Amino acid sequence: LSSDTERTLVAVKPDGVQRRLIGEVIKRFEQRGFRLVGLKMLQASDKLLAQHYVSLQRKPFYSSLLYYMTSGPIVAMVWEGHNVVRSSRMLVGDTDPAEAAPGTIRGDFSVHISRNVIHASDSVEGAEREISLWFHRSELIDWEGCDHKNIYH
Ligand code: DGI
């Protein structure tokens, strides 16, 4: 993989879908210059979310987190580009909206940690694990934008 093909999982959570923020989220990732290589709307199962949030199983908020994440459709995406994992976390902002800077997605569109609109993988290894949970390989599309030479070199 060349340095501009790092990938990350981004998901508009049920509150973000209900609040019609799908387009806003896609707009921010597109205008930054990242490439969308996978996209779907789904009603996530408890099984998928248990795998996705395996590291949080012992947290006191775990059952309410799963209840919320299964309360309605989620829009899952895979974005590709140079340093996209770290850049996505910066676009998304702090986990707690009270700490998220204005200009970030959470800082602009959320108030409470239990309804923070969006997910983005927190490491390259985490991203690989999460992408394989949420997407089949056949659902990811390799394509090169005609603007590639303007965004890279
Ligand atoms: O990677 P993040 O989503 O930024 O954060 P995380 O992996 O630590 O936690 C996953 C989600 O769990 C987070 O987006 C919101 C929820 N969460 C995390 N900490 C708390 C929490 N929910 C509640 N109610 N209270 C928490 O302390």
PDB file of C-alpha atoms and ligand atoms in Angstrom:
ATOM      1  CA  LEU A   1       0.000   0.000   0.000  1.00  0.00           C
ATOM      2  CA  SER A   2       1.400   3.424  -0.900  1.00  0.00           C
ATOM      3  CA  SER A   3       1.162   6.222   1.669  1.00  0.00           C
ATOM      4  CA  ASP A   4      -1.947   7.710   0.046  1.00  0.00           C
ATOM      5  CA  THR A   5      -3.970   4.506   0.346  1.00  0.00           C
ATOM      6  CA  GLU A   6      -4.388   4.291   4.120  1.00  0.00           C
ATOM      7  CA  ARG A   7      -8.022   3.547   4.907  1.00  0.00           C
ATOM      8  CA  THR A   8     -10.342   4.202   7.831  1.00  0.00           C
ATOM      9  CA  LEU A   9     -13.868   3.332   8.891  1.00  0.00           C
ATOM     10  CA  VAL A  10     -16.207   6.270   9.435  1.00  0.00           C
ATOM     11  CA  ALA A  11     -19.813   5.780  10.498  1.00  0.00           C
ATOM     12  CA  VAL A  12     -22.655   8.249  10.880  1.00  0.00           C
ATOM     13  CA  LYS A  13     -24.342   6.946  14.035  1.00  0.00           C
ATOM     14  CA  PRO A  14     -28.149   6.685  14.409  1.00  0.00           C
ATOM     15  CA  ASP A  15     -28.449  10.180  15.895  1.00  0.00           C
ATOM     16  CA  GLY A  16     -26.495  11.620  12.970  1.00  0.00           C
ATOM     17  CA  VAL A  17     -28.747   9.867  10.459  1.00  0.00           C
ATOM     18  CA  GLN A  18     -31.910  11.039  12.285  1.00  0.00           C
ATOM     19  CA  ARG A  19     -30.561  14.596  12.312  1.00  0.00           C
ATOM     20  CA  ARG A  20     -29.880  14.512   8.546  1.00  0.00           C
ATOM     21  CA  LEU A  21     -26.111  14.941   8.949  1.00  0.00           C
ATOM     22  CA  ILE A  22     -25.054  12.265   6.420  1.00  0.00           C
ATOM     23  CA  GLY A  23     -24.437  14.823   3.671  1.00  0.00           C
ATOM     24  CA  GLU A  24     -22.608  17.200   6.011  1.00  0.00           C
ATOM     25  CA  VAL A  25     -20.234  14.412   7.081  1.00  0.00           C
ATOM     26  CA  ILE A  26     -19.585  13.262   3.516  1.00  0.00           C
ATOM     27  CA  LYS A  27     -19.041  16.876   2.425  1.00  0.00           C
ATOM     28  CA  ARG A  28     -16.323  17.443   5.021  1.00  0.00           C
ATOM     29  CA  PHE A  29     -14.390  14.299   4.076  1.00  0.00           C
ATOM     30  CA  GLU A  30     -14.771  14.945   0.347  1.00  0.00           C
ATOM     31  CA  GLN A  31     -13.741  18.587   0.478  1.00  0.00           C
ATOM     32  CA  ARG A  32     -10.650  17.680   2.483  1.00  0.00           C
ATOM     33  CA  GLY A  33      -9.537  15.524  -0.441  1.00  0.00           C
ATOM     34  CA  PHE A  34     -10.175  12.019   0.849  1.00  0.00           C
ATOM     35  CA  ARG A  35     -11.583   9.332  -1.433  1.00  0.00           C
ATOM     36  CA  LEU A  36     -14.742   7.400  -0.611  1.00  0.00           C
ATOM     37  CA  VAL A  37     -14.138   3.709  -1.360  1.00  0.00           C
ATOM     38  CA  GLY A  38     -17.086   2.098   0.467  1.00  0.00           C
ATOM     39  CA  LEU A  39     -20.542   3.272   1.535  1.00  0.00           C
ATOM     40  CA  LYS A  40     -23.688   1.621   2.871  1.00  0.00           C
ATOM     41  CA  MET A  41     -26.664   2.189   5.120  1.00  0.00           C
ATOM     42  CA  LEU A  42     -27.454  -0.619   7.512  1.00  0.00           C
ATOM     43  CA  GLN A  43     -29.294  -1.537  10.663  1.00  0.00           C
ATOM     44  CA  ALA A  44     -26.361  -2.824  12.718  1.00  0.00           C
ATOM     45  CA  SER A  45     -26.820  -6.054  14.659  1.00  0.00           C
ATOM     46  CA  ASP A  46     -25.913  -6.585  18.321  1.00  0.00           C
ATOM     47  CA  LYS A  47     -23.358  -9.125  17.107  1.00  0.00           C
ATOM     48  CA  LEU A  48     -21.591  -6.645  14.828  1.00  0.00           C
ATOM     49  CA  LEU A  49     -21.566  -3.958  17.518  1.00  0.00           C
ATOM     50  CA  ALA A  50     -20.306  -6.384  20.160  1.00  0.00           C
ATOM     51  CA  GLN A  51     -17.323  -7.066  17.888  1.00  0.00           C
ATOM     52  CA  HIS A  52     -16.902  -3.413  16.993  1.00  0.00           C
ATOM     53  CA  TYR A  53     -16.933  -2.279  20.638  1.00  0.00           C
ATOM     54  CA  VAL A  54     -15.254  -5.377  22.121  1.00  0.00           C
ATOM     55  CA  SER A  55     -12.810  -3.226  24.122  1.00  0.00           C
ATOM     56  CA  LEU A  56     -15.684  -1.405  25.866  1.00  0.00           C
ATOM     57  CA  GLN A  57     -17.573  -4.505  27.071  1.00  0.00           C
ATOM     58  CA  ARG A  58     -16.848  -3.820  30.758  1.00  0.00           C
ATOM     59  CA  LYS A  59     -17.703  -0.127  30.676  1.00  0.00           C
ATOM     60  CA  PRO A  60     -20.794   0.984  32.627  1.00  0.00           C
ATOM     61  CA  PHE A  61     -22.216   2.672  29.507  1.00  0.00           C
ATOM     62  CA  TYR A  62     -21.784  -0.410  27.272  1.00  0.00           C
ATOM     63  CA  SER A  63     -25.404  -1.618  27.235  1.00  0.00           C
ATOM     64  CA  SER A  64     -26.789   1.871  26.625  1.00  0.00           C
ATOM     65  CA  LEU A  65     -24.192   2.332  23.871  1.00  0.00           C
ATOM     66  CA  LEU A  66     -25.409  -0.824  22.107  1.00  0.00           C
ATOM     67  CA  TYR A  67     -29.051   0.192  22.583  1.00  0.00           C
ATOM     68  CA  TYR A  68     -28.325   3.568  20.975  1.00  0.00           C
ATOM     69  CA  MET A  69     -26.228   2.120  18.147  1.00  0.00           C
ATOM     70  CA  THR A  70     -29.028  -0.311  17.231  1.00  0.00           C
ATOM     71  CA  SER A  71     -31.810   2.295  17.579  1.00  0.00           C
ATOM     72  CA  GLY A  72     -31.839   3.115  13.859  1.00  0.00           C
ATOM     73  CA  PRO A  73     -29.845   3.010  10.657  1.00  0.00           C
ATOM     74  CA  ILE A  74     -26.131   3.761  10.494  1.00  0.00           C
ATOM     75  CA  VAL A  75     -24.244   4.951   7.416  1.00  0.00           C
ATOM     76  CA  ALA A  76     -20.872   3.200   7.258  1.00  0.00           C
ATOM     77  CA  MET A  77     -18.101   4.441   5.000  1.00  0.00           C
ATOM     78  CA  VAL A  78     -14.508   3.673   4.183  1.00  0.00           C
ATOM     79  CA  TRP A  79     -12.351   6.693   3.354  1.00  0.00           C
ATOM     80  CA  GLU A  80      -8.908   6.480   1.820  1.00  0.00           C
ATOM     81  CA  GLY A  81      -5.979   8.880   1.654  1.00  0.00           C
ATOM     82  CA  HIS A  82      -2.686   9.999   3.117  1.00  0.00           C
ATOM     83  CA  ASN A  83      -2.811   9.904   6.934  1.00  0.00           C
ATOM     84  CA  VAL A  84      -6.598   9.462   6.777  1.00  0.00           C
ATOM     85  CA  VAL A  85      -6.888   7.712  10.167  1.00  0.00           C
ATOM     86  CA  ARG A  86      -5.359  10.575  12.129  1.00  0.00           C
ATOM     87  CA  SER A  87      -6.897  13.279   9.947  1.00  0.00           C
ATOM     88  CA  SER A  88     -10.351  11.738  10.397  1.00  0.00           C
ATOM     89  CA  ARG A  89     -10.016  11.801  14.170  1.00  0.00           C
ATOM     90  CA  MET A  90      -9.156  15.497  13.898  1.00  0.00           C
ATOM     91  CA  LEU A  91     -12.130  16.170  11.599  1.00  0.00           C
ATOM     92  CA  VAL A  92     -14.392  14.275  14.030  1.00  0.00           C
ATOM     93  CA  GLY A  93     -13.110  15.873  17.257  1.00  0.00           C
ATOM     94  CA  ASP A  94     -12.870  14.681  20.848  1.00  0.00           C
ATOM     95  CA  THR A  95     -15.058  11.738  21.990  1.00  0.00           C
ATOM     96  CA  ASP A  96     -16.749  14.073  24.483  1.00  0.00           C
ATOM     97  CA  PRO A  97     -18.495  16.862  22.555  1.00  0.00           C
ATOM     98  CA  ALA A  98     -17.886  19.172  25.524  1.00  0.00           C
ATOM     99  CA  GLU A  99     -14.168  18.863  24.735  1.00  0.00           C
ATOM    100  CA  ALA A 100     -14.496  18.846  20.934  1.00  0.00           C
ATOM    101  CA  ALA A 101     -13.224  21.990  19.230  1.00  0.00           C
ATOM    102  CA  PRO A 102     -15.586  24.131  17.162  1.00  0.00           C
ATOM    103  CA  GLY A 103     -14.998  23.283  13.515  1.00  0.00           C
ATOM    104  CA  THR A 104     -14.930  19.565  14.244  1.00  0.00           C
ATOM    105  CA  ILE A 105     -17.990  17.454  13.462  1.00  0.00           C
ATOM    106  CA  ARG A 106     -18.666  16.630  17.104  1.00  0.00           C
ATOM    107  CA  GLY A 107     -17.797  20.201  18.132  1.00  0.00           C
ATOM    108  CA  ASP A 108     -20.245  21.629  15.617  1.00  0.00           C
ATOM    109  CA  PHE A 109     -23.130  19.162  15.869  1.00  0.00           C
ATOM    110  CA  SER A 110     -23.252  17.497  19.292  1.00  0.00           C
ATOM    111  CA  VAL A 111     -23.540  18.212  23.000  1.00  0.00           C
ATOM    112  CA  HIS A 112     -23.431  14.921  24.941  1.00  0.00           C
ATOM    113  CA  ILE A 113     -20.947  12.021  24.820  1.00  0.00           C
ATOM    114  CA  SER A 114     -23.765   9.479  24.473  1.00  0.00           C
ATOM    115  CA  ARG A 115     -24.983  11.120  21.207  1.00  0.00           C
ATOM    116  CA  ASN A 116     -21.784  12.167  19.450  1.00  0.00           C
ATOM    117  CA  VAL A 117     -22.978  11.704  15.841  1.00  0.00           C
ATOM    118  CA  ILE A 118     -20.032   9.905  14.257  1.00  0.00           C
ATOM    119  CA  HIS A 119     -17.448   7.165  14.605  1.00  0.00           C
ATOM    120  CA  ALA A 120     -13.937   7.120  13.153  1.00  0.00           C
ATOM    121  CA  SER A 121     -11.296   4.431  13.741  1.00  0.00           C
ATOM    122  CA  ASP A 122      -8.584   5.467  16.197  1.00  0.00           C
ATOM    123  CA  SER A 123      -5.553   3.659  14.718  1.00  0.00           C
ATOM    124  CA  VAL A 124      -4.401   2.076  11.466  1.00  0.00           C
ATOM    125  CA  GLU A 125      -4.658  -1.414  13.017  1.00  0.00           C
ATOM    126  CA  GLY A 126      -8.085  -0.592  14.470  1.00  0.00           C
ATOM    127  CA  ALA A 127      -9.211   0.674  11.081  1.00  0.00           C
ATOM    128  CA  GLU A 128      -8.191  -2.562   9.359  1.00  0.00           C
ATOM    129  CA  ARG A 129     -10.052  -4.591  11.981  1.00  0.00           C
ATOM    130  CA  GLU A 130     -13.179  -2.438  11.797  1.00  0.00           C
ATOM    131  CA  ILE A 131     -13.267  -2.255   7.986  1.00  0.00           C
ATOM    132  CA  SER A 132     -13.207  -6.057   7.832  1.00  0.00           C
ATOM    133  CA  LEU A 133     -16.090  -6.218  10.343  1.00  0.00           C
ATOM    134  CA  TRP A 134     -18.321  -3.731   8.510  1.00  0.00           C
ATOM    135  CA  PHE A 135     -17.487  -4.428   4.855  1.00  0.00           C
ATOM    136  CA  HIS A 136     -16.839  -7.360   2.549  1.00  0.00           C
ATOM    137  CA  ARG A 137     -13.773  -6.894   0.357  1.00  0.00           C
ATOM    138  CA  SER A 138     -16.066  -6.888  -2.677  1.00  0.00           C
ATOM    139  CA  GLU A 139     -17.859  -3.801  -1.309  1.00  0.00           C
ATOM    140  CA  LEU A 140     -14.699  -1.663  -1.434  1.00  0.00           C
ATOM    141  CA  ILE A 141     -14.025   0.058  -4.745  1.00  0.00           C
ATOM    142  CA  ASP A 142     -10.529   0.951  -5.935  1.00  0.00           C
ATOM    143  CA  TRP A 143     -10.629   4.064  -8.046  1.00  0.00           C
ATOM    144  CA  GLU A 144      -8.388   7.023  -8.748  1.00  0.00           C
ATOM    145  CA  GLY A 145      -9.928  10.486  -8.769  1.00  0.00           C
ATOM    146  CA  CYS A 146      -9.092  12.712 -11.727  1.00  0.00           C
ATOM    147  CA  ASP A 147      -7.899  15.277  -9.151  1.00  0.00           C
ATOM    148  CA  HIS A 148      -5.338  12.914  -7.620  1.00  0.00           C
ATOM    149  CA  LYS A 149      -2.358  14.826  -9.017  1.00  0.00           C
ATOM    150  CA  ASN A 150      -3.707  18.065  -7.551  1.00  0.00           C
ATOM    151  CA  ILE A 151      -4.228  16.652  -4.079  1.00  0.00           C
ATOM    152  CA  TYR A 152      -0.948  14.699  -3.985  1.00  0.00           C
ATOM    153  CA  HIS A 153       1.972  15.358  -6.324  1.00  0.00           C
TER     154      HIS A 153
HETATM  155  O1  DGI B   1     -13.446   6.339  19.430  1.00  0.00           O
HETATM  156  P1  DGI B   1     -14.479   7.193  20.123  1.00  0.00           P
HETATM  157  O2  DGI B   1     -15.873   6.973  19.605  1.00  0.00           O
HETATM  158  O3  DGI B   1     -14.113   8.660  20.120  1.00  0.00           O
HETATM  159  O4  DGI B   1     -14.461   6.779  21.680  1.00  0.00           O
HETATM  160  P2  DGI B   1     -14.454   5.342  22.405  1.00  0.00           P
HETATM  161  O5  DGI B   1     -14.030   4.259  21.483  1.00  0.00           O
HETATM  162  O6  DGI B   1     -13.697   5.536  23.687  1.00  0.00           O
HETATM  163  O7  DGI B   1     -15.982   5.143  22.811  1.00  0.00           O
HETATM  164  C1  DGI B   1     -16.907   4.694  21.866  1.00  0.00           C
HETATM  165  C2  DGI B   1     -18.212   5.411  22.079  1.00  0.00           C
HETATM  166  O8  DGI B   1     -18.747   5.073  23.363  1.00  0.00           O
HETATM  167  C3  DGI B   1     -18.100   6.938  22.093  1.00  0.00           C
HETATM  168  O9  DGI B   1     -18.114   7.497  20.797  1.00  0.00           O
HETATM  169  C4  DGI B   1     -19.306   7.317  22.886  1.00  0.00           C
HETATM  170  C5  DGI B   1     -19.432   6.196  23.895  1.00  0.00           C
HETATM  171  N1  DGI B   1     -18.788   6.576  25.165  1.00  0.00           N
HETATM  172  C6  DGI B   1     -17.460   6.631  25.429  1.00  0.00           C
HETATM  173  N2  DGI B   1     -17.237   7.029  26.691  1.00  0.00           N
HETATM  174  C7  DGI B   1     -18.463   7.227  27.233  1.00  0.00           C
HETATM  175  C8  DGI B   1     -19.444   6.942  26.261  1.00  0.00           C
HETATM  176  N3  DGI B   1     -20.767   7.027  26.488  1.00  0.00           N
HETATM  177  C9  DGI B   1     -21.155   7.423  27.708  1.00  0.00           C
HETATM  178  N4  DGI B   1     -22.473   7.537  27.963  1.00  0.00           N
HETATM  179  N5  DGI B   1     -20.264   7.710  28.701  1.00  0.00           N
HETATM  180  C10 DGI B   1     -18.910   7.631  28.523  1.00  0.00           C
HETATM  181  O10 DGI B   1     -18.107   7.904  29.427  1.00  0.00           O
END
